[in-house]
Amino acid sequence: MFSVDMVGVDEDSAGESFYLRYYVGHKGKFGHEFLEFEFRPDGKLRYANNSNYKKDTMIRKECVVSRAVLEKLRGMIVDSEIMKEDDEQWPQPDRVGRQELEIVMDKEHICFTTSKINSLVDCTQCQDAEGLRAFYYLVQDLKCFVFALIGMHFKIKPI
């Protein structure tokens, strides 16, 4: 798993600092299976996917993204209004799994932890359904964004 290391951020640029980490995983019959990615302030995107199903091996990818990509990511977070949410009334991680979303943006640092959400129906059974729904949609958007970036960057045969 990745750890927060705000490399490349000095006091002058701290007002514009940005870091994002997402983790979803569980420990089960096939060991610790997870998906994790992080965007660092210097533009490095780190991706890890560990599945032991049928003896798969861990996939790790790293690349550097442009400032425009980081700005798009910032825009997605701002538009989602996730920084206004609180995970206190969300389901706690359980044997099914856990999700974590950590965001450092400007001078705000927020961490969300909840159980795995399999579908939007899971959100409606929560006391803070609206907040969990915002989390769910943001996570779906972030995963699509990361899969697209990784797919484009590591494509072997160009179209």
PDB file of C-alpha atoms in Angstrom:
ATOM      1  CA  MET A   1       0.000   0.000   0.000  1.00  0.00           C
ATOM      2  CA  PHE A   2       1.128   3.543  -0.629  1.00  0.00           C
ATOM      3  CA  SER A   3       1.939   6.102   2.026  1.00  0.00           C
ATOM      4  CA  VAL A   4       1.491   9.843   1.912  1.00  0.00           C
ATOM      5  CA  ASP A   5       4.720  11.577   0.984  1.00  0.00           C
ATOM      6  CA  MET A   6       4.212  15.102  -0.233  1.00  0.00           C
ATOM      7  CA  VAL A   7       7.359  15.089  -2.378  1.00  0.00           C
ATOM      8  CA  GLY A   8       7.826  18.242  -4.387  1.00  0.00           C
ATOM      9  CA  VAL A   9       5.633  20.425  -2.195  1.00  0.00           C
ATOM     10  CA  ASP A  10       7.355  23.315  -0.490  1.00  0.00           C
ATOM     11  CA  GLU A  11       5.804  25.991   1.693  1.00  0.00           C
ATOM     12  CA  ASP A  12       5.354  28.395  -1.222  1.00  0.00           C
ATOM     13  CA  SER A  13       3.302  25.903  -3.239  1.00  0.00           C
ATOM     14  CA  ALA A  14       1.438  24.408  -0.256  1.00  0.00           C
ATOM     15  CA  GLY A  15      -1.600  26.530  -1.132  1.00  0.00           C
ATOM     16  CA  GLU A  16      -1.780  24.587  -4.388  1.00  0.00           C
ATOM     17  CA  SER A  17      -0.840  21.168  -3.036  1.00  0.00           C
ATOM     18  CA  PHE A  18      -2.702  18.131  -4.285  1.00  0.00           C
ATOM     19  CA  TYR A  19      -2.636  14.450  -3.397  1.00  0.00           C
ATOM     20  CA  LEU A  20      -5.227  11.730  -3.893  1.00  0.00           C
ATOM     21  CA  ARG A  21      -5.177   8.065  -2.847  1.00  0.00           C
ATOM     22  CA  TYR A  22      -7.919   5.485  -3.297  1.00  0.00           C
ATOM     23  CA  TYR A  23      -7.906   1.922  -1.967  1.00  0.00           C
ATOM     24  CA  VAL A  24     -10.518  -0.818  -2.141  1.00  0.00           C
ATOM     25  CA  GLY A  25      -9.842  -4.332  -0.962  1.00  0.00           C
ATOM     26  CA  HIS A  26     -10.555  -7.323   1.198  1.00  0.00           C
ATOM     27  CA  LYS A  27      -8.833 -10.318   2.723  1.00  0.00           C
ATOM     28  CA  GLY A  28     -10.447 -13.584   1.764  1.00  0.00           C
ATOM     29  CA  LYS A  29     -10.001 -17.008   0.261  1.00  0.00           C
ATOM     30  CA  PHE A  30      -7.387 -15.742  -2.209  1.00  0.00           C
ATOM     31  CA  GLY A  31      -5.467 -13.587   0.297  1.00  0.00           C
ATOM     32  CA  HIS A  32      -5.297  -9.787   0.281  1.00  0.00           C
ATOM     33  CA  GLU A  33      -6.887  -8.600  -2.944  1.00  0.00           C
ATOM     34  CA  PHE A  34      -7.001  -4.885  -3.630  1.00  0.00           C
ATOM     35  CA  LEU A  35      -6.956  -2.020  -6.100  1.00  0.00           C
ATOM     36  CA  GLU A  36      -5.096   1.130  -5.159  1.00  0.00           C
ATOM     37  CA  PHE A  37      -3.988   4.262  -6.952  1.00  0.00           C
ATOM     38  CA  GLU A  38      -2.535   7.596  -5.995  1.00  0.00           C
ATOM     39  CA  PHE A  39      -1.810  10.900  -7.673  1.00  0.00           C
ATOM     40  CA  ARG A  40       1.135  12.728  -6.140  1.00  0.00           C
ATOM     41  CA  PRO A  41       1.791  16.478  -6.233  1.00  0.00           C
ATOM     42  CA  ASP A  42       4.685  16.000  -8.672  1.00  0.00           C
ATOM     43  CA  GLY A  43       2.291  14.370 -11.184  1.00  0.00           C
ATOM     44  CA  LYS A  44       3.255  10.763 -10.521  1.00  0.00           C
ATOM     45  CA  LEU A  45       0.377   8.315 -10.874  1.00  0.00           C
ATOM     46  CA  ARG A  46       0.941   5.021  -9.061  1.00  0.00           C
ATOM     47  CA  TYR A  47      -1.397   2.095  -9.636  1.00  0.00           C
ATOM     48  CA  ALA A  48      -1.498  -1.356  -8.016  1.00  0.00           C
ATOM     49  CA  ASN A  49      -3.945  -4.196  -8.514  1.00  0.00           C
ATOM     50  CA  ASN A  50      -3.470  -7.407  -6.552  1.00  0.00           C
ATOM     51  CA  SER A  51      -5.601 -10.446  -7.249  1.00  0.00           C
ATOM     52  CA  ASN A  52      -4.562 -13.966  -6.377  1.00  0.00           C
ATOM     53  CA  TYR A  53      -7.508 -15.499  -8.206  1.00  0.00           C
ATOM     54  CA  LYS A  54      -6.168 -18.292 -10.460  1.00  0.00           C
ATOM     55  CA  LYS A  55      -2.685 -17.420  -9.186  1.00  0.00           C
ATOM     56  CA  ASP A  56      -2.675 -13.938 -10.769  1.00  0.00           C
ATOM     57  CA  THR A  57       0.223 -11.693  -9.831  1.00  0.00           C
ATOM     58  CA  MET A  58       0.216  -8.099  -8.662  1.00  0.00           C
ATOM     59  CA  ILE A  59       0.057  -5.462 -11.377  1.00  0.00           C
ATOM     60  CA  ARG A  60       1.987  -2.283 -10.638  1.00  0.00           C
ATOM     61  CA  LYS A  61       2.184   0.683 -12.987  1.00  0.00           C
ATOM     62  CA  GLU A  62       3.680   4.140 -12.610  1.00  0.00           C
ATOM     63  CA  CYS A  63       3.616   7.089 -14.961  1.00  0.00           C
ATOM     64  CA  VAL A  64       3.789  10.854 -14.804  1.00  0.00           C
ATOM     65  CA  VAL A  65       0.732  12.889 -15.767  1.00  0.00           C
ATOM     66  CA  SER A  66       0.609  16.505 -16.851  1.00  0.00           C
ATOM     67  CA  ARG A  67      -0.553  19.474 -14.830  1.00  0.00           C
ATOM     68  CA  ALA A  68      -3.691  19.531 -17.019  1.00  0.00           C
ATOM     69  CA  VAL A  69      -4.569  16.004 -15.855  1.00  0.00           C
ATOM     70  CA  LEU A  70      -4.119  17.035 -12.208  1.00  0.00           C
ATOM     71  CA  GLU A  71      -6.300  20.097 -12.818  1.00  0.00           C
ATOM     72  CA  LYS A  72      -9.010  17.885 -14.350  1.00  0.00           C
ATOM     73  CA  LEU A  73      -8.799  15.654 -11.275  1.00  0.00           C
ATOM     74  CA  ARG A  74      -9.116  18.707  -9.000  1.00  0.00           C
ATOM     75  CA  GLY A  75     -12.166  19.790 -10.991  1.00  0.00           C
ATOM     76  CA  MET A  76     -13.789  16.377 -10.548  1.00  0.00           C
ATOM     77  CA  ILE A  77     -13.299  16.627  -6.784  1.00  0.00           C
ATOM     78  CA  VAL A  78     -14.591  20.192  -6.569  1.00  0.00           C
ATOM     79  CA  ASP A  79     -17.629  19.363  -8.730  1.00  0.00           C
ATOM     80  CA  SER A  80     -18.458  16.335  -6.571  1.00  0.00           C
ATOM     81  CA  GLU A  81     -18.455  18.499  -3.403  1.00  0.00           C
ATOM     82  CA  ILE A  82     -16.946  15.512  -1.565  1.00  0.00           C
ATOM     83  CA  MET A  83     -14.789  17.794   0.598  1.00  0.00           C
ATOM     84  CA  LYS A  84     -18.015  18.900   2.361  1.00  0.00           C
ATOM     85  CA  GLU A  85     -18.942  15.330   3.329  1.00  0.00           C
ATOM     86  CA  ASP A  86     -18.315  13.357   6.515  1.00  0.00           C
ATOM     87  CA  ASP A  87     -18.082   9.560   6.706  1.00  0.00           C
ATOM     88  CA  GLU A  88     -19.279   9.285  10.318  1.00  0.00           C
ATOM     89  CA  GLN A  89     -22.680   7.831   9.338  1.00  0.00           C
ATOM     90  CA  TRP A  90     -21.393   5.639   6.509  1.00  0.00           C
ATOM     91  CA  PRO A  91     -21.121   1.852   6.890  1.00  0.00           C
ATOM     92  CA  GLN A  92     -17.954   0.744   8.681  1.00  0.00           C
ATOM     93  CA  PRO A  93     -15.516  -1.592   6.892  1.00  0.00           C
ATOM     94  CA  ASP A  94     -16.446  -5.232   7.388  1.00  0.00           C
ATOM     95  CA  ARG A  95     -15.469  -8.724   6.242  1.00  0.00           C
ATOM     96  CA  VAL A  96     -16.747  -7.893   2.737  1.00  0.00           C
ATOM     97  CA  GLY A  97     -14.042  -5.213   2.450  1.00  0.00           C
ATOM     98  CA  ARG A  98     -13.117  -1.608   2.858  1.00  0.00           C
ATOM     99  CA  GLN A  99     -12.672   1.515   0.768  1.00  0.00           C
ATOM    100  CA  GLU A 100     -10.466   4.478   1.577  1.00  0.00           C
ATOM    101  CA  LEU A 101     -10.271   7.822  -0.178  1.00  0.00           C
ATOM    102  CA  GLU A 102      -7.701  10.348   0.944  1.00  0.00           C
ATOM    103  CA  ILE A 103      -7.497  13.807  -0.565  1.00  0.00           C
ATOM    104  CA  VAL A 104      -5.131  16.672   0.153  1.00  0.00           C
ATOM    105  CA  MET A 105      -6.196  19.759  -1.738  1.00  0.00           C
ATOM    106  CA  ASP A 106      -4.846  23.194  -0.959  1.00  0.00           C
ATOM    107  CA  LYS A 107      -4.982  23.378   2.838  1.00  0.00           C
ATOM    108  CA  GLU A 108      -7.643  20.689   3.325  1.00  0.00           C
ATOM    109  CA  HIS A 109      -6.857  17.058   4.146  1.00  0.00           C
ATOM    110  CA  ILE A 110      -9.720  14.589   4.300  1.00  0.00           C
ATOM    111  CA  CYS A 111      -9.868  10.799   4.650  1.00  0.00           C
ATOM    112  CA  PHE A 112     -12.936   8.661   4.088  1.00  0.00           C
ATOM    113  CA  THR A 113     -13.244   5.029   5.147  1.00  0.00           C
ATOM    114  CA  THR A 114     -16.257   2.847   4.480  1.00  0.00           C
ATOM    115  CA  SER A 115     -17.238  -0.673   3.492  1.00  0.00           C
ATOM    116  CA  LYS A 116     -17.238  -1.830  -0.111  1.00  0.00           C
ATOM    117  CA  ILE A 117     -20.208  -0.504  -2.084  1.00  0.00           C
ATOM    118  CA  ASN A 118     -21.392  -3.007  -4.665  1.00  0.00           C
ATOM    119  CA  SER A 119     -24.154  -0.900  -6.160  1.00  0.00           C
ATOM    120  CA  LEU A 120     -26.094   2.317  -5.696  1.00  0.00           C
ATOM    121  CA  VAL A 121     -28.696   0.351  -3.704  1.00  0.00           C
ATOM    122  CA  ASP A 122     -26.119  -0.005  -0.901  1.00  0.00           C
ATOM    123  CA  CYS A 123     -26.060   3.805  -0.621  1.00  0.00           C
ATOM    124  CA  THR A 124     -29.799   4.092   0.012  1.00  0.00           C
ATOM    125  CA  GLN A 125     -29.566   1.917   3.146  1.00  0.00           C
ATOM    126  CA  CYS A 126     -27.257   4.418   4.865  1.00  0.00           C
ATOM    127  CA  GLN A 127     -28.232   7.242   7.250  1.00  0.00           C
ATOM    128  CA  ASP A 128     -26.231   9.689   5.095  1.00  0.00           C
ATOM    129  CA  ALA A 129     -27.406   8.370   1.728  1.00  0.00           C
ATOM    130  CA  GLU A 130     -26.685  11.623  -0.106  1.00  0.00           C
ATOM    131  CA  GLY A 131     -23.094  11.843   1.118  1.00  0.00           C
ATOM    132  CA  LEU A 132     -22.395   8.180   0.391  1.00  0.00           C
ATOM    133  CA  ARG A 133     -23.922   8.599  -3.064  1.00  0.00           C
ATOM    134  CA  ALA A 134     -21.544  11.508  -3.767  1.00  0.00           C
ATOM    135  CA  PHE A 135     -18.647   9.278  -2.660  1.00  0.00           C
ATOM    136  CA  TYR A 136     -19.884   6.390  -4.831  1.00  0.00           C
ATOM    137  CA  TYR A 137     -20.189   8.513  -7.980  1.00  0.00           C
ATOM    138  CA  LEU A 138     -16.816  10.198  -7.437  1.00  0.00           C
ATOM    139  CA  VAL A 139     -15.103   6.833  -6.941  1.00  0.00           C
ATOM    140  CA  GLN A 140     -16.696   5.490 -10.140  1.00  0.00           C
ATOM    141  CA  ASP A 141     -15.463   8.555 -12.045  1.00  0.00           C
ATOM    142  CA  LEU A 142     -11.972   8.298 -10.531  1.00  0.00           C
ATOM    143  CA  LYS A 143     -11.653   4.608 -11.405  1.00  0.00           C
ATOM    144  CA  CYS A 144     -12.743   5.232 -15.015  1.00  0.00           C
ATOM    145  CA  PHE A 145     -10.290   8.138 -15.257  1.00  0.00           C
ATOM    146  CA  VAL A 146      -7.384   6.079 -13.895  1.00  0.00           C
ATOM    147  CA  PHE A 147      -8.157   3.034 -16.059  1.00  0.00           C
ATOM    148  CA  ALA A 148      -8.249   5.299 -19.131  1.00  0.00           C
ATOM    149  CA  LEU A 149      -4.913   6.929 -18.216  1.00  0.00           C
ATOM    150  CA  ILE A 150      -3.223   3.595 -17.511  1.00  0.00           C
ATOM    151  CA  GLY A 151      -4.701   2.070 -20.663  1.00  0.00           C
ATOM    152  CA  MET A 152      -3.515   4.938 -22.860  1.00  0.00           C
ATOM    153  CA  HIS A 153      -0.081   5.166 -21.292  1.00  0.00           C
ATOM    154  CA  PHE A 154       0.735   1.463 -21.417  1.00  0.00           C
ATOM    155  CA  LYS A 155      -0.964   0.501 -24.692  1.00  0.00           C
ATOM    156  CA  ILE A 156       1.375  -1.821 -26.559  1.00  0.00           C
ATOM    157  CA  LYS A 157      -0.119  -1.578 -30.053  1.00  0.00           C
ATOM    158  CA  PRO A 158      -1.298   1.903 -31.015  1.00  0.00           C
ATOM    159  CA  ILE A 159      -4.594   2.015 -32.904  1.00  0.00           C
TER     160      ILE A 159
END
